[in-house]
Amino acid sequence: QVQLVESGGGLVQAGGSLRLDCAASGRTLNTYAVGWFRQAPGKEREFVSGIRWSTGYTEYAEFVKGRFTISRDTAKNAVYLQMNSLKPEDTAVYYCAVSQRGAWIVLGTPDGYDYWGRGTQVTVSS
């Protein structure tokens, strides 16, 4: 079992920055993949970014490329999502998720993830 706790969400003005943290406990993530997803009211959950822990390989959704950066901290067993140049359309609940199939999961597919956090709200005002 892996427990995930997201933090770092909040209210920010357009153009501002936030860093989301995903702290994992129960297992070390060194063979896992970690993904960040988001869900806005009335919309489907969508992929934001993912990382394969063992290689550091990363992927981003097109709408966040150049603005968001995913990273991992092996010592803290945590993953971060640095979000810059935030837009009102980035408003959503952000979730982190982990997959035990770290080497070959399709990072952008929610179905491949085994454990999910409860999410953290990000609100970007215009």
PDB file of C-alpha atoms in Angstrom, residues 18-69:
ATOM      1  CA  LEU A  18       2.609  27.462  -7.005  1.00  0.00           C
ATOM      2  CA  ARG A  19       4.472  24.311  -6.129  1.00  0.00           C
ATOM      3  CA  LEU A  20       2.480  21.184  -5.428  1.00  0.00           C
ATOM      4  CA  ASP A  21       4.015  18.476  -3.282  1.00  0.00           C
ATOM      5  CA  CYS A  22       3.102  14.805  -3.302  1.00  0.00           C
ATOM      6  CA  ALA A  23       4.467  12.957  -0.287  1.00  0.00           C
ATOM      7  CA  ALA A  24       4.427   9.178  -0.417  1.00  0.00           C
ATOM      8  CA  SER A  25       4.558   6.703   2.440  1.00  0.00           C
ATOM      9  CA  GLY A  26       4.304   2.960   2.723  1.00  0.00           C
ATOM     10  CA  ARG A  27       6.695   2.145  -0.110  1.00  0.00           C
ATOM     11  CA  THR A  28       9.690   3.770  -1.681  1.00  0.00           C
ATOM     12  CA  LEU A  29       8.917   4.923  -5.196  1.00  0.00           C
ATOM     13  CA  ASN A  30      12.182   4.014  -6.877  1.00  0.00           C
ATOM     14  CA  THR A  31      10.508   1.587  -9.300  1.00  0.00           C
ATOM     15  CA  TYR A  32       7.234   3.458  -9.665  1.00  0.00           C
ATOM     16  CA  ALA A  33       5.829   6.037 -12.018  1.00  0.00           C
ATOM     17  CA  VAL A  34       4.142   9.125 -10.628  1.00  0.00           C
ATOM     18  CA  GLY A  35       1.581  11.202 -12.380  1.00  0.00           C
ATOM     19  CA  TRP A  36      -0.183  14.490 -11.758  1.00  0.00           C
ATOM     20  CA  PHE A  37      -3.770  14.805 -12.972  1.00  0.00           C
ATOM     21  CA  ARG A  38      -6.358  17.492 -12.546  1.00  0.00           C
ATOM     22  CA  GLN A  39     -10.111  17.768 -12.626  1.00  0.00           C
ATOM     23  CA  ALA A  40     -12.094  20.938 -13.029  1.00  0.00           C
ATOM     24  CA  PRO A  41     -15.815  21.133 -12.155  1.00  0.00           C
ATOM     25  CA  GLY A  42     -17.910  19.465 -14.810  1.00  0.00           C
ATOM     26  CA  LYS A  43     -14.880  18.137 -16.670  1.00  0.00           C
ATOM     27  CA  GLU A  44     -13.108  14.822 -16.932  1.00  0.00           C
ATOM     28  CA  ARG A  45      -9.912  14.145 -15.072  1.00  0.00           C
ATOM     29  CA  GLU A  46      -6.970  14.964 -17.327  1.00  0.00           C
ATOM     30  CA  PHE A  47      -3.289  14.201 -17.360  1.00  0.00           C
ATOM     31  CA  VAL A  48      -0.921  17.021 -16.489  1.00  0.00           C
ATOM     32  CA  SER A  49       2.532  15.470 -16.095  1.00  0.00           C
ATOM     33  CA  GLY A  50       4.263  12.231 -15.194  1.00  0.00           C
ATOM     34  CA  ILE A  51       7.672  10.887 -14.295  1.00  0.00           C
ATOM     35  CA  ARG A  52       9.274   7.459 -14.303  1.00  0.00           C
ATOM     36  CA  TRP A  53      11.183   7.348 -11.058  1.00  0.00           C
ATOM     37  CA  SER A  54      14.007   5.028 -12.087  1.00  0.00           C
ATOM     38  CA  THR A  55      15.022   6.976 -15.192  1.00  0.00           C
ATOM     39  CA  GLY A  56      13.688  10.451 -14.528  1.00  0.00           C
ATOM     40  CA  TYR A  57      11.843  10.382 -17.843  1.00  0.00           C
ATOM     41  CA  THR A  58       9.082  12.994 -17.881  1.00  0.00           C
ATOM     42  CA  GLU A  59       6.009  13.791 -19.938  1.00  0.00           C
ATOM     43  CA  TYR A  60       3.781  16.837 -20.038  1.00  0.00           C
ATOM     44  CA  ALA A  61       0.403  17.661 -21.439  1.00  0.00           C
ATOM     45  CA  GLU A  62       0.641  20.174 -24.252  1.00  0.00           C
ATOM     46  CA  PHE A  63      -1.248  22.815 -22.335  1.00  0.00           C
ATOM     47  CA  VAL A  64       1.412  22.916 -19.556  1.00  0.00           C
ATOM     48  CA  LYS A  65       4.607  22.514 -21.550  1.00  0.00           C
ATOM     49  CA  GLY A  66       7.030  25.293 -20.772  1.00  0.00           C
ATOM     50  CA  ARG A  67       5.075  26.330 -17.674  1.00  0.00           C
ATOM     51  CA  PHE A  68       5.046  23.296 -15.357  1.00  0.00           C
ATOM     52  CA  THR A  69       7.967  21.162 -14.214  1.00  0.00           C
TER      53      THR A  69
END
